[in-house]
Short mmCIF file of C-alpha atoms and ligand atoms in Angstrom, two decimals:
data_model
loop_
_atom_site.label_atom_id
_atom_site.label_comp_id
_atom_site.label_asym_id
_atom_site.label_seq_id
_atom_site.Cartn_x
_atom_site.Cartn_y
_atom_site.Cartn_z
CA MET A 1 0.00 0.00 0.00
CA SER A 2 1.33 3.43 -0.84
CA LYS A 3 1.92 5.64 2.13
CA VAL A 4 -0.73 8.34 2.40
CA GLU A 5 0.18 11.93 3.09
CA THR A 6 -0.55 13.39 6.51
CA PRO A 7 -2.86 16.42 6.27
CA ARG A 8 -1.30 19.72 7.36
CA PRO A 9 -2.91 21.75 10.15
CA ILE A 10 -5.07 24.70 9.08
CA ARG A 11 -3.17 27.97 8.63
CA GLY A 12 -3.44 30.18 11.69
CA THR A 13 -4.29 27.31 14.06
CA GLN A 14 -1.94 26.02 16.73
CA ASP A 15 -1.34 22.79 18.57
CA ILE A 16 -0.26 23.77 22.04
CA PHE A 17 1.73 21.30 24.11
CA GLY A 18 4.41 21.11 26.77
CA PRO A 19 5.62 24.24 28.62
CA GLU A 20 3.42 26.50 26.45
CA ALA A 21 0.37 24.41 27.24
CA GLU A 22 1.24 24.65 30.95
CA ALA A 23 1.34 28.45 30.64
CA PHE A 24 -2.00 28.39 28.81
CA ALA A 25 -3.53 26.23 31.58
CA PHE A 26 -2.07 28.54 34.24
CA VAL A 27 -3.83 31.51 32.61
CA VAL A 28 -7.17 29.69 32.56
CA GLU A 29 -6.82 28.37 36.12
CA THR A 30 -5.88 31.79 37.44
CA PHE A 31 -8.81 33.36 35.59
CA GLU A 32 -11.15 30.76 37.11
CA ARG A 33 -9.85 31.51 40.60
CA VAL A 34 -10.12 35.26 40.20
CA ARG A 35 -13.60 35.21 38.65
CA LYS A 36 -14.83 33.16 41.65
CA LEU A 37 -13.24 35.66 44.01
CA TYR A 38 -15.24 38.40 42.27
CA ARG A 39 -18.34 36.15 42.08
CA PHE A 40 -18.69 36.06 38.32
CA ARG A 41 -20.90 33.14 37.27
CA ARG A 42 -19.73 30.68 34.65
CA ALA A 43 -21.58 30.39 31.35
CA GLU A 44 -20.93 28.13 28.38
CA MET A 45 -21.84 29.48 24.97
CA PRO A 46 -22.19 27.68 21.63
CA VAL A 47 -19.19 28.05 19.34
CA PHE A 48 -21.46 29.16 16.50
CA GLU A 49 -24.49 31.41 16.17
CA LYS A 50 -26.65 32.75 13.39
CA THR A 51 -24.51 35.19 11.44
CA GLU A 52 -26.88 38.06 12.23
CA VAL A 53 -26.07 37.76 15.96
CA PHE A 54 -22.57 39.05 15.21
CA ALA A 55 -23.39 41.20 12.19
CA ARG A 56 -26.01 43.20 14.08
CA SER A 57 -24.27 43.54 17.44
CA ILE A 58 -20.64 44.00 16.43
CA GLY A 59 -21.57 46.21 13.48
CA GLU A 60 -21.27 45.82 9.72
CA THR A 61 -18.48 48.37 9.37
CA THR A 62 -16.10 46.76 11.83
CA ASP A 63 -13.06 44.74 10.73
CA ILE A 64 -14.48 41.67 12.41
CA VAL A 65 -17.77 41.65 10.52
CA SER A 66 -16.55 43.09 7.24
CA LYS A 67 -13.57 40.78 6.74
CA GLU A 68 -12.72 38.43 9.61
CA MET A 69 -15.74 36.17 10.18
CA TYR A 70 -15.83 32.47 9.45
CA SER A 71 -19.33 32.31 8.00
CA PHE A 72 -20.85 29.39 6.13
CA LEU A 73 -24.17 27.96 5.02
CA ASP A 74 -25.07 24.80 6.90
CA ARG A 75 -26.93 21.90 5.31
CA GLY A 76 -30.20 23.68 5.98
CA GLU A 77 -28.96 26.72 4.01
CA GLU A 78 -28.76 28.84 7.14
CA SER A 79 -25.90 31.33 7.46
CA LEU A 80 -23.93 30.52 10.59
CA THR A 81 -20.72 32.02 11.94
CA LEU A 82 -18.01 30.68 14.22
CA ARG A 83 -17.91 33.13 17.11
CA PRO A 84 -15.26 35.85 16.60
CA GLU A 85 -15.77 37.01 20.22
CA PHE A 86 -18.01 36.23 23.20
CA THR A 87 -20.03 39.35 23.92
CA ALA A 88 -22.58 38.98 21.12
CA GLY A 89 -23.39 35.36 22.01
CA ILE A 90 -23.68 36.21 25.71
CA CYS A 91 -26.12 39.02 24.91
CA ARG A 92 -28.12 36.72 22.61
CA ALA A 93 -28.30 34.17 25.47
CA PHE A 94 -29.24 36.90 27.93
CA LEU A 95 -32.25 37.71 25.74
CA THR A 96 -33.33 34.24 24.64
CA ASP A 97 -32.73 32.48 27.98
CA GLY A 98 -34.40 35.00 30.25
CA TRP A 99 -31.26 36.03 32.13
CA GLN A 100 -32.87 39.40 32.86
CA GLN A 101 -33.95 37.88 36.18
CA TYR A 102 -30.31 37.83 37.33
CA VAL A 103 -29.37 41.46 36.69
CA PRO A 104 -26.97 42.85 37.50
CA LEU A 105 -25.45 39.69 36.06
CA LYS A 106 -21.73 39.08 36.39
CA VAL A 107 -20.78 36.38 33.93
CA ALA A 108 -17.48 34.88 32.77
CA THR A 109 -16.44 32.34 30.18
CA HIS A 110 -13.50 31.22 28.09
CA GLY A 111 -12.86 29.18 24.98
CA PRO A 112 -11.87 29.28 21.31
CA VAL A 113 -12.83 32.14 18.98
CA PHE A 114 -12.22 32.43 15.24
CA ARG A 115 -11.14 35.27 12.98
CA TYR A 116 -9.90 35.18 9.41
CA GLU A 117 -6.77 37.27 9.87
CA ARG A 118 -3.21 37.26 8.58
CA PRO A 119 -1.49 34.84 10.95
CA GLN A 120 1.63 36.04 12.76
CA LYS A 121 3.13 35.86 16.23
CA GLY A 122 0.32 36.54 18.71
CA ARG A 123 -2.32 36.60 15.95
CA TYR A 124 -4.10 33.42 14.93
CA ARG A 125 -7.24 32.31 13.13
CA GLN A 126 -8.33 30.15 16.01
CA PHE A 127 -7.30 31.70 19.28
CA HIS A 128 -8.72 31.65 22.79
CA GLN A 129 -10.21 34.30 24.99
CA ILE A 130 -11.15 34.70 28.60
CA ASP A 131 -14.13 36.98 28.92
CA ALA A 132 -15.95 38.81 31.71
CA GLU A 133 -19.13 40.86 31.43
CA ILE A 134 -21.47 42.73 33.78
CA ILE A 135 -24.92 43.02 32.24
CA GLY A 136 -27.73 45.21 33.48
CA ALA A 137 -25.60 47.67 35.44
CA GLY A 138 -25.26 51.27 34.29
CA GLU A 139 -23.28 52.29 37.36
CA PRO A 140 -19.61 53.28 37.06
CA GLN A 141 -18.92 50.85 39.93
CA ALA A 142 -19.42 48.02 37.45
CA ASP A 143 -16.67 49.44 35.21
CA VAL A 144 -14.42 49.74 38.26
CA GLU A 145 -15.08 46.18 39.39
CA LEU A 146 -14.29 44.75 35.96
CA LEU A 147 -11.09 46.74 35.70
CA ALA A 148 -10.02 45.80 39.22
CA MET A 149 -10.63 42.17 38.31
CA ALA A 150 -8.52 42.49 35.17
CA ASP A 151 -5.77 44.20 37.16
CA GLN A 152 -5.79 41.47 39.82
CA LEU A 153 -5.70 38.78 37.15
CA LEU A 154 -2.57 40.29 35.58
CA ARG A 155 -0.95 40.58 39.02
CA GLU A 156 -1.72 36.98 39.90
CA LEU A 157 -0.33 35.88 36.56
CA GLY A 158 2.83 37.75 37.53
CA ILE A 159 2.76 39.94 34.41
CA ALA A 160 1.40 43.24 35.76
CA ASP A 161 4.80 44.94 35.40
CA GLY A 162 5.18 46.25 31.89
CA VAL A 163 1.45 46.12 31.18
CA THR A 164 -0.39 49.44 31.46
CA LEU A 165 -4.07 50.22 31.55
CA GLN A 166 -5.01 52.83 28.97
CA LEU A 167 -8.35 54.38 29.63
CA ASN A 168 -10.67 56.60 27.65
CA THR A 169 -14.29 57.66 27.60
CA LEU A 170 -16.34 57.78 24.42
CA GLY A 171 -19.00 59.77 26.23
CA ASP A 172 -22.73 59.13 26.17
CA GLY A 173 -24.81 58.97 22.99
CA ASP A 174 -24.96 62.75 22.55
CA SER A 175 -21.27 63.37 23.25
CA ARG A 176 -20.35 60.62 20.87
CA GLU A 177 -22.56 61.96 18.09
CA ALA A 178 -21.08 65.47 18.40
CA TRP A 179 -17.55 64.05 18.39
CA ARG A 180 -18.40 61.88 15.41
CA ALA A 181 -19.64 64.88 13.43
CA ALA A 182 -16.46 66.82 14.27
CA LEU A 183 -14.31 63.88 13.16
CA ILE A 184 -16.16 63.61 9.85
CA GLU A 185 -15.64 67.32 9.25
CA TYR A 186 -11.95 67.14 10.19
CA PHE A 187 -11.09 64.04 8.15
CA SER A 188 -13.22 65.11 5.14
CA ALA A 189 -10.88 68.06 4.61
CA VAL A 190 -7.98 65.63 4.00
CA ARG A 191 -10.00 62.78 2.56
CA GLY A 192 -7.81 62.15 -0.49
CA GLU A 193 -4.71 61.67 1.65
CA LEU A 194 -6.19 59.00 3.92
CA SER A 195 -5.78 55.25 3.39
CA GLU A 196 -8.43 53.58 1.23
CA ASP A 197 -9.86 51.83 4.31
CA SER A 198 -10.22 55.10 6.16
CA GLN A 199 -11.81 56.88 3.21
CA GLU A 200 -14.42 54.18 3.33
CA ARG A 201 -14.81 54.47 7.11
CA LEU A 202 -15.19 58.22 6.95
CA GLU A 203 -18.98 58.51 6.83
CA LYS A 204 -19.91 55.16 8.32
CA ASN A 205 -17.55 54.84 11.23
CA PRO A 206 -15.08 57.74 11.52
CA LEU A 207 -14.04 56.75 15.06
CA ARG A 208 -12.34 53.73 13.55
CA ILE A 209 -9.91 55.99 11.69
CA LEU A 210 -8.41 56.85 15.08
CA ASP A 211 -7.61 53.15 15.47
CA SER A 212 -5.87 52.89 12.09
CA LYS A 213 -2.35 51.51 11.97
CA ASP A 214 -1.74 52.98 8.48
CA PRO A 215 0.99 55.70 8.53
CA ARG A 216 -1.00 57.78 6.01
CA ASP A 217 -3.81 58.07 8.58
CA LYS A 218 -1.58 58.43 11.62
CA VAL A 219 -0.30 61.90 10.62
CA PHE A 220 -3.84 63.25 10.66
CA VAL A 221 -5.00 61.22 13.65
CA ALA A 222 -2.40 63.02 15.77
CA ASP A 223 -4.30 66.33 15.52
CA ALA A 224 -7.85 65.01 15.29
CA PRO A 225 -10.52 66.51 17.59
CA LEU A 226 -10.60 64.87 21.01
CA ILE A 227 -13.68 63.60 22.80
CA ASP A 228 -12.97 65.92 25.74
CA ASP A 229 -14.34 68.93 23.87
CA PHE A 230 -17.67 67.20 23.36
CA LEU A 231 -18.28 65.45 26.67
CA SER A 232 -21.59 66.29 28.33
CA GLY A 233 -21.54 67.06 32.05
CA GLU A 234 -23.09 63.68 32.73
CA ALA A 235 -20.47 61.87 30.71
CA GLN A 236 -17.73 63.77 32.54
CA ASP A 237 -19.21 62.78 35.88
CA PHE A 238 -19.40 59.15 34.83
CA PHE A 239 -15.77 59.09 33.76
CA GLY A 240 -14.79 60.91 36.95
CA ALA A 241 -16.53 58.23 39.03
CA VAL A 242 -14.71 55.46 37.15
CA THR A 243 -11.29 57.03 37.61
CA ALA A 244 -11.97 57.83 41.28
CA GLY A 245 -13.00 54.20 41.82
CA LEU A 246 -9.83 52.94 40.15
CA ASP A 247 -7.71 55.23 42.30
CA ALA A 248 -9.48 54.00 45.43
CA ALA A 249 -8.93 50.37 44.37
CA GLY A 250 -5.25 51.05 43.68
CA VAL A 251 -5.52 50.30 39.96
CA ALA A 252 -3.02 52.33 37.97
CA TRP A 253 -4.25 53.84 34.70
CA THR A 254 -3.24 56.35 32.07
CA ARG A 255 -5.54 58.43 29.90
CA ASN A 256 -5.40 57.79 26.19
CA PRO A 257 -7.83 60.23 24.56
CA ALA A 258 -7.37 58.61 21.13
CA LEU A 259 -8.32 55.13 22.30
CA VAL A 260 -11.44 53.83 20.55
CA ARG A 261 -12.79 50.31 20.33
CA GLY A 262 -13.59 48.39 17.19
CA LEU A 263 -17.23 47.72 17.97
CA ASP A 264 -19.93 50.23 17.11
CA TYR A 265 -21.88 50.14 20.32
CA TYR A 266 -19.35 51.32 22.85
CA ARG A 267 -20.31 54.16 25.19
CA HIS A 268 -18.46 55.79 28.07
CA THR A 269 -15.56 53.66 29.27
CA ALA A 270 -13.16 52.10 26.76
CA PHE A 271 -9.90 50.52 27.81
CA GLU A 272 -6.95 48.39 26.80
CA PHE A 273 -4.18 46.79 28.80
CA VAL A 274 -1.14 47.13 26.57
CA THR A 275 2.49 46.05 26.68
CA ASP A 276 5.53 46.63 24.50
CA ARG A 277 6.76 43.10 25.22
CA LEU A 278 4.78 41.41 22.44
CA GLY A 279 5.88 43.42 19.41
CA ALA A 280 3.04 44.55 17.16
CA GLN A 281 0.45 42.46 19.04
CA GLY A 282 0.65 44.59 22.18
CA THR A 283 -2.95 44.60 23.37
CA VAL A 284 -3.54 41.79 25.84
CA LEU A 285 -6.90 42.67 27.33
CA ALA A 286 -9.52 45.07 26.04
CA GLY A 287 -13.09 46.11 26.55
CA GLY A 288 -15.51 48.79 27.56
CA ARG A 289 -19.12 49.74 28.10
CA TYR A 290 -21.60 48.75 25.40
CA ASP A 291 -24.89 50.19 26.56
CA GLY A 292 -26.39 50.16 23.04
CA LEU A 293 -25.71 46.55 22.12
CA MET A 294 -28.73 44.78 23.58
CA GLU A 295 -31.14 46.90 21.52
CA SER A 296 -29.35 45.94 18.31
CA LEU A 297 -30.41 42.36 19.11
CA GLY A 298 -34.01 43.37 19.73
CA GLY A 299 -33.77 43.55 23.52
CA ASN A 300 -34.74 46.30 25.92
CA PRO A 301 -32.11 48.94 26.64
CA THR A 302 -29.67 47.19 28.99
CA PRO A 303 -26.45 48.82 30.08
CA ALA A 304 -23.46 46.48 30.12
CA VAL A 305 -19.69 46.50 30.32
CA GLY A 306 -17.14 43.79 29.64
CA TRP A 307 -13.69 42.76 28.53
CA ALA A 308 -11.91 39.96 26.74
CA ALA A 309 -8.27 38.92 26.72
CA GLY A 310 -6.32 36.65 24.40
CA ILE A 311 -5.13 33.60 26.32
CA GLU A 312 -2.21 33.02 23.91
CA ARG A 313 -0.94 36.59 24.41
CA LEU A 314 -1.25 36.31 28.19
CA ALA A 315 0.52 32.94 28.08
CA MET A 316 3.35 34.45 26.03
CA LEU A 317 3.85 37.07 28.74
CA VAL A 318 3.71 34.41 31.46
CA GLY A 319 6.43 32.47 29.63
CA GLU A 320 6.98 28.74 29.47
CA ARG A 321 6.08 26.82 32.59
CA ASP A 322 7.03 23.37 33.83
CA ALA A 323 4.36 20.88 34.74
CA ALA A 324 3.94 20.56 38.53
CA PRO A 325 6.42 17.96 39.82
CA LEU A 326 5.43 14.50 40.93
CA ASP A 327 5.22 14.18 44.74
CA VAL A 328 5.28 10.44 45.32
CA ALA A 329 6.61 7.62 43.14
CA VAL A 330 5.34 4.16 44.04
CA ILE A 331 8.02 1.61 43.15
CA PRO A 332 6.97 -2.05 43.28
CA LEU A 333 9.40 -4.98 42.88
CA GLY A 334 7.59 -7.99 41.44
CA ASP A 335 4.04 -8.82 40.41
CA ALA A 336 2.51 -9.16 43.87
CA ALA A 337 3.96 -5.79 44.92
CA SER A 338 2.74 -4.27 41.68
CA ALA A 339 -0.82 -5.34 42.44
CA ARG A 340 -0.59 -4.01 46.02
CA GLY A 341 1.01 -0.86 44.60
CA GLU A 342 -2.12 -0.15 42.56
CA GLY A 343 -4.08 -0.06 45.81
CA LEU A 344 -1.60 2.27 47.53
CA LEU A 345 -1.54 4.52 44.49
CA ALA A 346 -5.32 4.80 44.50
CA GLU A 347 -5.35 5.53 48.24
CA LEU A 348 -2.74 8.27 47.96
CA ARG A 349 -4.55 9.91 45.06
CA ARG A 350 -7.89 9.78 46.86
CA HIS A 351 -6.19 11.70 49.64
CA GLY A 352 -5.12 14.34 47.17
CA VAL A 353 -1.48 13.29 46.89
CA CYS A 354 0.05 13.53 43.41
CA ALA A 355 1.40 10.01 42.92
CA GLU A 356 2.44 7.83 40.01
CA MET A 357 3.59 4.27 39.41
CA ASP A 358 5.38 3.35 36.19
CA TYR A 359 3.93 0.57 34.06
CA ARG A 360 7.25 -1.15 33.58
CA GLY A 361 10.98 -1.21 34.38
CA ASN A 362 13.41 -2.43 37.03
CA MET A 363 14.18 -0.66 40.28
CA LYS A 364 16.95 1.46 38.77
CA LYS A 365 14.91 2.63 35.79
CA ARG A 366 11.92 3.42 37.97
CA MET A 367 14.06 5.37 40.43
CA GLN A 368 15.58 7.34 37.56
CA ARG A 369 12.19 8.24 36.19
CA ALA A 370 10.96 9.23 39.66
CA ASN A 371 13.90 11.64 39.94
CA ASN A 372 13.30 13.02 36.46
CA ALA A 373 9.67 13.67 37.33
CA GLY A 374 10.80 15.64 40.39
CA ALA A 375 9.44 13.19 42.99
CA SER A 376 10.52 13.92 46.56
CA VAL A 377 9.17 10.70 48.07
CA ALA A 378 9.40 7.08 46.93
CA VAL A 379 7.32 4.25 48.34
CA ILE A 380 9.30 1.08 47.71
CA LEU A 381 7.45 -2.21 47.95
CA GLY A 382 9.12 -5.65 47.58
CA ASP A 383 8.10 -9.18 48.54
CA ASP A 384 9.80 -8.96 51.96
CA GLU A 385 8.01 -5.72 52.81
CA LEU A 386 4.72 -7.12 51.56
CA ALA A 387 5.07 -10.19 53.83
CA LYS A 388 5.69 -7.89 56.83
CA GLY A 389 2.82 -5.53 55.87
CA VAL A 390 5.16 -2.56 55.47
CA ALA A 391 6.62 -0.36 52.75
CA ASN A 392 9.92 1.48 52.55
CA LEU A 393 9.38 5.20 52.62
CA LYS A 394 12.32 6.98 51.03
CA ASP A 395 13.00 10.68 51.35
CA LEU A 396 14.47 11.42 47.93
CA ILE A 397 15.78 14.80 49.07
CA GLU A 398 17.66 13.68 52.20
CA GLY A 399 18.27 10.16 50.89
CA ASP A 400 17.25 8.28 54.07
CA GLN A 401 14.53 5.66 54.25
CA HIS A 402 12.57 3.71 56.83
CA GLU A 403 9.85 1.10 57.04
CA VAL A 404 6.28 2.17 57.76
CA PRO A 405 3.16 -0.01 58.21
CA LEU A 406 1.03 -0.07 55.03
CA GLY A 407 -2.04 0.84 57.12
CA ASP A 408 -0.42 4.17 58.13
CA LEU A 409 1.27 4.90 54.82
CA VAL A 410 -0.83 7.89 53.86
CA ASP A 411 -0.18 9.62 57.19
CA HIS A 412 3.55 9.01 56.91
CA VAL A 413 3.58 10.34 53.35
CA PHE A 414 1.72 13.46 54.50
CA GLY A 415 4.21 13.91 57.32
CA LEU A 416 7.23 13.56 55.08
CA LEU A 417 5.87 15.86 52.35
CA SER A 418 5.09 18.48 54.99
CA ARG A 419 8.59 18.25 56.47
CA GLN A 420 9.94 18.72 52.97
CA GLY A 421 7.76 21.82 52.62
CA ARG A 422 6.42 20.20 49.50
CA GLY A 423 3.18 20.98 47.72
CA ASP A 424 -0.02 22.34 49.06
CA GLN A 425 -0.30 21.45 52.72
CA ALA A 426 -3.67 23.13 53.11
CA ARG A 427 -5.01 20.82 50.44
CA TRP A 428 -3.88 17.74 52.36
CA ALA A 429 -5.31 19.09 55.58
CA ILE A 430 -8.72 19.40 53.94
CA ARG A 431 -8.61 15.96 52.39
CA ARG A 432 -7.56 14.31 55.63
CA ASP A 433 -10.68 14.96 57.62
P1 ATP B 1 -6.08 43.70 17.60
O1 ATP B 1 -6.05 45.19 17.54
O2 ATP B 1 -4.79 43.09 18.12
O3 ATP B 1 -6.56 43.06 16.32
P2 ATP B 1 -8.73 43.51 18.62
O4 ATP B 1 -9.11 44.89 18.98
O5 ATP B 1 -9.22 42.93 17.35
O6 ATP B 1 -7.16 43.32 18.73
P3 ATP B 1 -10.46 42.38 20.60
O7 ATP B 1 -11.55 42.13 19.63
O8 ATP B 1 -10.59 43.49 21.58
O9 ATP B 1 -9.09 42.53 19.80
O10 ATP B 1 -10.11 41.03 21.38
C1 ATP B 1 -9.65 41.01 22.71
C2 ATP B 1 -8.29 40.38 22.82
O11 ATP B 1 -8.21 39.17 22.09
C3 ATP B 1 -7.16 41.21 22.26
O12 ATP B 1 -6.75 42.18 23.17
C4 ATP B 1 -6.09 40.16 22.06
O13 ATP B 1 -5.42 39.86 23.28
C5 ATP B 1 -6.88 38.97 21.64
N1 ATP B 1 -6.88 38.80 20.18
C6 ATP B 1 -7.61 39.47 19.26
N2 ATP B 1 -7.41 38.99 18.03
C7 ATP B 1 -6.51 37.96 18.17
C8 ATP B 1 -5.90 37.03 17.25
N3 ATP B 1 -6.20 37.03 15.95
N4 ATP B 1 -5.05 36.12 17.75
C9 ATP B 1 -4.75 36.08 19.07
N5 ATP B 1 -5.29 36.91 19.98
C10 ATP B 1 -6.17 37.84 19.55
MG1 MG B 2 -8.42 42.66 15.43
#
């Protein structure tokens, strides 16, 4: 038979394994811990939705909807789209599943999202986001809580240094409209000199020009009218309350008056956590207030604020991580010991001890692998020990060993691991009673 060719992975997708996968898992685990601390509820969303869910909420003139969506007709000729972000699907669920009863609803999720982009470092076609939203709260305290949560997450990931929070306000509906008109007037005067993309954005979505990376646009963006000249008193007060809350919570921020967000429905607070440690892909976490979004999906006016962060970019900042070391290696000598070893292994694991027993190999090989896996304790079990009802407990750090009765093995293992200062002693304490 001729050898068949192995299919290549899809461009812009990644297989993540080893130290990078450990960093990825660390990001997700830390996010899960922090969202519980802040009492955000978990939600699981479908990976695909009707295309209109994204088209209507994100906005037709955005990069995502105009050129990045993975849309397709299913076998029933319905246009579906792989989610390019979480917010739209969460809002759809909020409306169709009657989540109004929970407002203000703090909700968090994570998983894969899909965008047809030019793949490069930190930019993929399937990537992963963590996401947090507060729905049904128009108070600036909600913005503060979300930002404090993001800040704590970055601290607990150990990457807060070198990542700064850039903050802006887009004002309320009226402020934003006035600003928009001023931007159209300003950019219209130099229309011919703007990039093609920005010429197109000019009437439909002039705020997006401020976000352009094209050098032809950047010269004019530098002197474009700022939102500050158009902010209503109310909008100023709102922004003042957000910044005062951040100061009280000890969250550092800097004002970036040119910061806008890609989506059409942003109001008031807009923010990005940025770093210069990831080259061109410097935004790690971004979001803002989207008070107008729910209406675009046919819902009642519902203020909301949220953020999303790319797990791959956070994991790159975290850096490669080793898997947690093995605590206890069970080393049986002979078939009878191997069978008894299975029982000990199960008992240790049920008590929350990280333990492993190799499937094969002599004493020397097994000991070598235990050391390679970082084990600090070995439980050695031969025929003689078995006959006496004991095991040899070896301290792999100090090198000494002694016999302990099999009935008390778990306690002795706990004792030794504690003396070694190894692992999570609180965890063992809980499991023991
Ligand atoms: P960018 O300006 O980098 O394209 P964005 O404004 O499109 O970002 P958001 O829609 O705000 O990004 O998504 C939130 C976060 O998701 C980003 O801050 C980033 O960390 C991550 N992200 C966005 N697009 C990608 C991608 N293609 N690959 C990996 N991570 C991404
Ligand atoms: Mg983008």
